[in-house]
Coordinates of C-alpha atoms and ligand atoms in Angstrom, one line a residue:
X262 CA 32.6 -39.4 26.6
X263 CA 36.0 -41.1 27.4
X264 CA 38.7 -41.6 24.9
X265 CA 38.8 -45.1 25.6
X266 CA 36.0 -47.7 24.9
X267 CA 36.4 -49.5 28.1
X268 CA 35.8 -49.2 31.7
X269 CA 38.3 -48.8 34.5
X270 CA 39.8 -52.3 35.2
X271 CA 39.7 -54.2 38.8
X272 CA 42.7 -55.2 40.3
X273 CA 45.4 -54.0 43.0
X274 CA 46.4 -50.3 42.6
X275 CA 48.5 -47.9 44.5
X276 CA 47.2 -45.6 47.3
X277 CA 50.5 -43.9 48.4
X278 CA 54.0 -44.5 49.0
X279 CA 54.6 -46.0 52.5
X280 CA 57.0 -43.6 53.4
X281 CA 54.4 -40.6 52.8
X282 CA 52.0 -41.9 55.4
X283 CA 53.9 -41.5 58.9
X284 CA 52.1 -42.7 62.1
X285 CA 48.9 -40.5 62.7
X286 CA 49.1 -39.2 59.0
X287 CA 45.7 -38.8 57.6
X288 CA 45.4 -38.4 53.7
X289 CA 42.7 -38.1 51.1
X290 CA 43.3 -40.2 47.9
X291 CA 41.3 -41.1 44.9
X292 CA 40.9 -44.4 43.1
X293 CA 38.7 -45.1 40.0
X294 CA 36.8 -41.8 40.7
X295 CA 36.1 -42.5 44.4
X296 CA 37.7 -40.4 47.1
X297 CA 39.1 -42.3 50.0
X298 CA 40.9 -41.5 53.4
X299 CA 44.1 -43.4 54.3
X300 CA 45.7 -43.0 57.7
X301 CA 48.3 -44.6 59.6
X302 CA 47.1 -45.7 63.3
X303 CA 49.1 -45.2 66.3
X304 CA 50.3 -48.9 66.2
X305 CA 51.5 -48.1 62.4
X306 CA 49.0 -50.0 60.6
X307 CA 47.8 -48.4 57.3
X308 CA 44.1 -48.1 56.8
X309 CA 41.6 -47.0 54.2
X310 CA 37.9 -45.8 54.4
X311 CA 35.4 -44.2 52.0
X312 CA 36.3 -40.4 52.6
X313 CA 33.0 -39.3 53.5
X314 CA 31.5 -39.8 57.1
X315 CA 28.6 -42.1 57.0
X316 CA 27.1 -39.5 59.6
X317 CA 26.5 -36.5 57.8
X318 CA 29.2 -36.5 55.0
X319 CA 32.3 -34.5 56.2
X320 CA 35.6 -35.2 54.8
X321 CA 37.3 -37.5 57.1
X322 CA 40.7 -36.8 55.4
X323 CA 40.2 -33.3 57.7
X324 CA 40.1 -35.3 60.7
X325 CA 42.8 -36.8 62.9
X326 CA 44.0 -40.1 64.1
X327 CA 43.1 -41.2 67.6
X328 CA 44.5 -44.6 68.6
X329 CA 43.5 -47.0 66.1
X330 CA 40.6 -44.9 64.5
X331 CA 40.3 -41.7 62.4
X332 CA 38.0 -39.1 63.8
X333 CA 35.8 -37.1 61.7
X334 CA 36.2 -33.3 62.1
X335 CA 32.5 -32.4 62.2
X336 CA 31.3 -34.2 65.3
X337 CA 34.1 -36.3 66.5
X338 CA 32.7 -39.8 65.4
X339 CA 35.4 -42.2 65.2
X340 CA 36.1 -45.1 62.9
X341 CA 38.7 -47.9 62.8
X342 CA 40.2 -49.4 59.8
X343 CA 37.6 -51.9 59.6
X344 CA 35.1 -49.2 59.3
X345 CA 33.5 -49.9 62.5
X346 CA 32.6 -46.5 64.7
X347 CA 34.5 -46.9 67.8
X348 CA 33.0 -43.7 69.5
X349 CA 30.3 -41.1 69.2
X350 CA 31.1 -38.4 72.1
X351 CA 27.5 -37.4 72.6
X352 CA 25.5 -40.5 72.1
X353 CA 24.5 -43.0 74.5
X354 CA 24.4 -45.8 71.9
X355 CA 26.3 -46.3 68.6
X356 CA 23.9 -46.6 65.9
X357 CA 24.3 -50.0 64.0
X358 CA 24.2 -48.4 60.7
X359 CA 27.3 -46.3 61.6
X360 CA 29.9 -48.1 59.4
X361 CA 32.4 -46.5 57.1
X362 CA 32.8 -48.3 53.9
X363 CA 36.1 -49.6 53.2
X364 CA 38.4 -51.7 50.5
X365 CA 40.8 -54.4 50.9
X366 CA 44.2 -53.0 51.7
X367 CA 47.8 -54.7 51.6
X368 CA 51.1 -52.7 52.5
X369 CA 54.0 -54.4 50.7
X370 CA 57.2 -53.0 48.8
X371 CA 56.8 -49.9 50.6
X372 CA 53.6 -49.2 49.0
X373 CA 50.1 -49.0 50.4
X374 CA 47.8 -50.8 48.1
X375 CA 44.2 -50.9 47.5
X376 CA 41.9 -53.3 45.9
X377 CA 39.3 -51.7 43.1
X378 CA 36.4 -53.9 42.1
X379 CA 33.3 -52.0 41.0
X380 CA 30.8 -55.0 42.1
X381 CA 33.0 -55.2 45.4
X382 CA 34.4 -58.6 44.9
X383 CA 37.2 -59.5 47.0
X384 CA 40.7 -59.8 45.7
X385 CA 41.5 -63.4 44.1
X386 CA 45.2 -62.8 43.2
X387 CA 48.1 -62.3 45.5
X388 CA 50.7 -59.3 45.4
X389 CA 54.3 -60.4 45.4
X390 CA 56.9 -59.6 48.0
X391 CA 59.6 -58.3 45.6
X392 CA 63.4 -58.8 46.4
X393 CA 65.2 -55.3 46.4
X394 CA 62.2 -53.3 47.8
X395 CA 62.0 -54.4 51.3
X396 CA 65.4 -53.3 52.9
X397 CA 67.5 -56.5 51.5
X398 CA 71.3 -55.9 51.9
X399 CA 72.3 -56.4 48.4
X400 CA 70.4 -53.3 46.9
X401 CA 71.5 -49.5 47.4
X402 CA 69.0 -47.0 48.7
X403 CA 65.7 -46.9 46.4
X404 CA 64.6 -43.7 44.4
X405 CA 60.9 -42.6 43.9
X406 CA 59.1 -41.0 41.3
X407 CA 55.2 -39.7 41.1
X408 CA 53.6 -38.7 37.9
X409 CA 50.3 -38.0 36.9
X410 CA 49.8 -39.1 33.2
X411 CA 46.8 -38.1 30.8
X412 CA 46.0 -41.7 29.8
X413 CA 44.3 -44.9 31.0
X414 CA 46.2 -48.0 32.7
X415 CA 45.8 -50.2 29.5
X416 CA 47.6 -47.8 27.5
X417 CA 50.5 -47.8 30.3
X418 CA 50.8 -51.3 30.0
X419 CA 50.8 -51.5 26.4
X420 CA 53.7 -49.3 26.2
X421 CA 55.6 -52.0 28.0
X422 CA 55.2 -54.7 25.0
X423 CA 55.4 -52.1 22.5
X424 CA 59.1 -53.1 21.8
X425 CA 59.4 -50.7 18.4
X426 CA 58.8 -47.6 20.4
X427 CA 61.8 -48.1 22.7
X428 CA 63.9 -47.7 19.7
X429 CA 62.2 -44.9 17.9
X430 CA 60.4 -42.8 20.7
X431 CA 63.2 -43.4 23.5
X432 CA 66.2 -43.8 21.3
X433 CA 66.9 -46.9 23.3
X434 CA 69.1 -50.2 22.2
X435 CA 66.8 -52.5 20.2
X436 CA 65.1 -55.2 22.1
X437 CA 65.0 -58.9 20.7
X438 CA 61.7 -60.3 20.2
X439 CA 59.7 -59.8 23.5
X440 CA 58.3 -63.0 24.5
X441 CA 55.2 -63.0 26.7
X442 CA 53.8 -65.6 28.9
X443 CA 50.4 -65.3 30.6
X444 CA 49.0 -67.4 33.4
X445 CA 45.5 -65.9 34.6
X446 CA 46.0 -62.5 36.1
X447 CA 50.1 -62.7 35.8
X448 CA 51.8 -61.7 32.7
X449 CA 55.4 -62.0 32.3
X450 CA 57.7 -60.6 29.2
X451 CA 61.1 -61.0 28.9
X452 CA 63.0 -59.0 26.5
X453 CA 66.8 -59.1 25.6
X454 CA 68.5 -55.5 25.0
X455 CA 71.4 -55.2 22.6
X456 CA 73.2 -52.1 23.6
X457 CA 74.8 -50.1 20.7
X458 CA 78.5 -48.9 20.9
X459 CA 77.4 -45.6 21.5
X460 CA 74.8 -45.9 24.4
X461 CA 77.1 -46.5 27.2
X462 CA 80.6 -45.1 27.5
X463 CA 83.1 -47.2 25.4
X464 CA 84.8 -48.7 28.5
X465 CA 81.7 -49.6 29.8
X466 CA 80.1 -51.1 26.5
X467 CA 83.2 -53.1 26.2
X468 CA 83.2 -54.6 29.6
X469 CA 79.4 -55.2 29.3
X470 CA 79.2 -57.9 26.6
X471 CA 76.4 -55.7 25.7
X472 CA 73.5 -57.5 26.6
X473 CA 71.0 -57.3 29.5
X474 CA 67.7 -58.9 30.1
X475 CA 64.6 -57.4 31.2
X476 CA 61.9 -59.2 32.7
X477 CA 58.4 -57.7 33.5
X478 CA 56.0 -59.4 35.5
X479 CA 52.5 -57.8 35.8
X480 CA 50.1 -58.8 38.5
X481 CA 46.8 -57.6 37.0
X482 CA 46.7 -54.3 35.3
X483 CA 48.2 -52.1 38.0
X484 CA 51.4 -53.5 39.2
X485 CA 54.4 -54.4 37.3
X486 CA 57.7 -55.5 38.5
X487 CA 60.7 -54.6 36.2
X488 CA 63.7 -56.8 37.0
X489 CA 67.1 -56.1 34.7
X490 CA 70.0 -58.4 35.0
X491 CA 73.4 -58.5 33.2
X492 CA 74.8 -55.4 34.0
X493 CA 78.5 -56.0 34.3
X494 CA 80.6 -53.8 36.8
X495 CA 83.9 -52.5 35.3
X496 CA 85.4 -52.3 38.5
X497 CA 84.6 -55.9 39.8
X498 CA 83.5 -57.8 36.7
X499 CA 80.4 -58.7 38.9
X500 CA 76.9 -58.7 37.5
X501 CA 74.5 -55.8 38.5
X502 CA 71.0 -55.7 38.9
X503 CA 68.0 -53.4 38.5
X504 CA 64.8 -53.3 39.9
X505 CA 61.5 -51.3 39.4
X506 CA 58.2 -51.4 41.1
X507 CA 55.6 -49.9 38.6
X508 CA 52.2 -48.9 40.1
X509 CA 49.7 -47.6 37.8
X510 CA 46.5 -46.3 39.6
X511 CA 43.4 -45.0 37.7
X512 CA 42.1 -41.8 39.1
X513 CA 39.5 -41.4 36.6
X514 CA 38.9 -42.7 32.8
X515 CA 41.7 -40.9 31.4
X516 CA 44.1 -40.1 34.4
X517 CA 46.4 -42.2 35.9
X518 CA 49.1 -41.9 38.8
X519 CA 52.4 -43.6 38.2
X520 CA 54.5 -44.3 41.1
X521 CA 57.8 -46.0 40.7
X522 CA 60.3 -47.2 43.1
X523 CA 63.7 -48.3 41.7
X524 CA 67.0 -49.2 42.5
X525 CA 70.1 -51.0 41.4
X526 CA 72.2 -53.4 43.1
X527 CA 75.1 -52.0 45.5
X528 CA 77.8 -53.5 43.3
X529 CA 77.0 -51.1 40.5
X530 CA 75.4 -48.2 42.3
X531 CA 78.5 -46.0 42.5
X532 CA 79.7 -46.5 38.8
X533 CA 78.3 -43.2 37.1
X534 CA 78.2 -45.0 33.6
X535 CA 76.1 -47.8 35.1
X536 CA 73.9 -47.5 38.3
X537 CA 72.8 -43.9 38.1
X538 CA 72.7 -44.0 34.3
X539 CA 70.1 -47.0 34.3
X540 CA 68.1 -44.8 36.8
X541 CA 68.5 -41.7 35.0
X542 CA 67.4 -43.4 31.6
X543 CA 64.1 -44.8 33.1
X544 CA 63.3 -41.6 34.7
X545 CA 63.6 -39.6 31.7
X546 CA 62.4 -42.0 29.3
X547 CA 59.0 -42.2 30.5
X548 CA 58.7 -38.3 29.7
X549 CA 59.1 -38.9 26.0
X550 CA 55.9 -40.8 26.3
X551 CA 53.6 -38.1 27.8
X552 CA 53.0 -36.0 24.8
X553 CA 52.1 -38.9 22.8
X554 CA 49.7 -40.7 25.6
X555 CA 48.0 -36.9 25.9
X556 CA 47.0 -37.2 22.5
X557 CA 46.7 -40.7 21.0
X558 CA 43.6 -42.5 20.4
X559 CA 43.0 -46.0 20.9
X560 CA 42.9 -48.0 17.7
X561 CA 40.9 -51.1 18.3
X562 CA 42.1 -52.8 15.3
X563 CA 45.7 -51.5 14.8
X564 CA 47.5 -52.3 11.8
X565 CA 50.5 -54.1 13.1
X566 CA 53.7 -55.8 11.7
X567 CA 56.1 -58.2 12.8
X568 CA 58.6 -56.4 15.1
X569 CA 55.8 -54.6 16.7
X570 CA 56.0 -56.9 20.0
X571 CA 53.0 -58.9 21.8
X572 CA 50.6 -55.7 21.7
X573 CA 47.6 -57.9 20.9
X574 CA 48.6 -60.5 23.7
X575 CA 48.3 -57.6 26.1
X576 CA 45.0 -56.6 25.0
X577 CA 43.5 -59.8 25.2
X578 CA 44.9 -60.5 28.8
X579 CA 43.9 -57.3 30.2
X580 CA 40.3 -58.0 28.9
X581 CA 39.9 -60.2 32.2
X582 CA 40.1 -57.1 34.4
X583 CA 37.1 -55.5 32.6
X584 CA 34.8 -58.3 33.4
X585 CA 33.2 -57.1 36.5
X586 CA 31.7 -60.6 37.3
X587 CA 35.2 -61.9 37.6
X588 CA 35.7 -64.4 40.5
Ligands
LIG94 S1 29.7 -35.9 59.8 FE1 31.3 -37.2 60.8 S2 30.8 -37.2 62.8 FE2 29.2 -36.0 61.6
LIG95 FE1 57.5 -45.7 26.6

């Protein structure tokens, strides 16, 4: 019995970081309880198939890439990224049923993304191409983080709009009211953050005007882009920015893999109290949530107060991704 009274939602989720999948590499990944094989063909295309060979069920991730196909270790049948069998080395005719199942895949923002829908429906919303995650000149080198968390994707998304916990659990500056706007599968929340005097070094706090804005945009339940602005450089007075791509991938009902790609603009990257502190703050912050996520239960009718943030709005929004007939 799951701790959560809802199924795994549909949407775009992460299979692996692009940099973890070199040409010729083959990997087993799990998405929503299903084992998949991801591989990068010799021409550099990422591909994903059901991990178990349609022939006699051998694990394809133990095979290798040959040209544009993955070759099963057991009898060397080969399958391309569309799941078509491209070779059976000892048969005169390839059986028509020799097709490996696949799921829609997109590679963008340095992530190999897969679409999960339990009824096999096609993707009906796009993934954004995010400025800062595709080698643009303004940004410093990205940092990456991957964590396995003992909770579900809904709870991770709820954390973003739970504005009071930032102050009390994470000891972060207070947010002003978080505003959330919903447009179908897209959810946009904007928070203004007031920095207390003791949060940053004095010189930095003075220079800052102590007010930043964090905009979080979710594309379905698995993808959130966090864009921070208003970080003023003490050296140049220029405004710095922060970017975080947060991909939450359901492994099973109560396990989620969180993958973060994050960076700051070059103009604040080497100011210790600014660029590195922002990155450090985000990285260590998520660790505060883990013990709570591990044991907390889901309250269907929570007692909320003003100042709690748009928690019910988030819950209402995410419902659409449990509708298995959707689109
Ligand atoms: S089980 Fe894969 S080729 Fe036979
Ligand atoms: Fe949190």
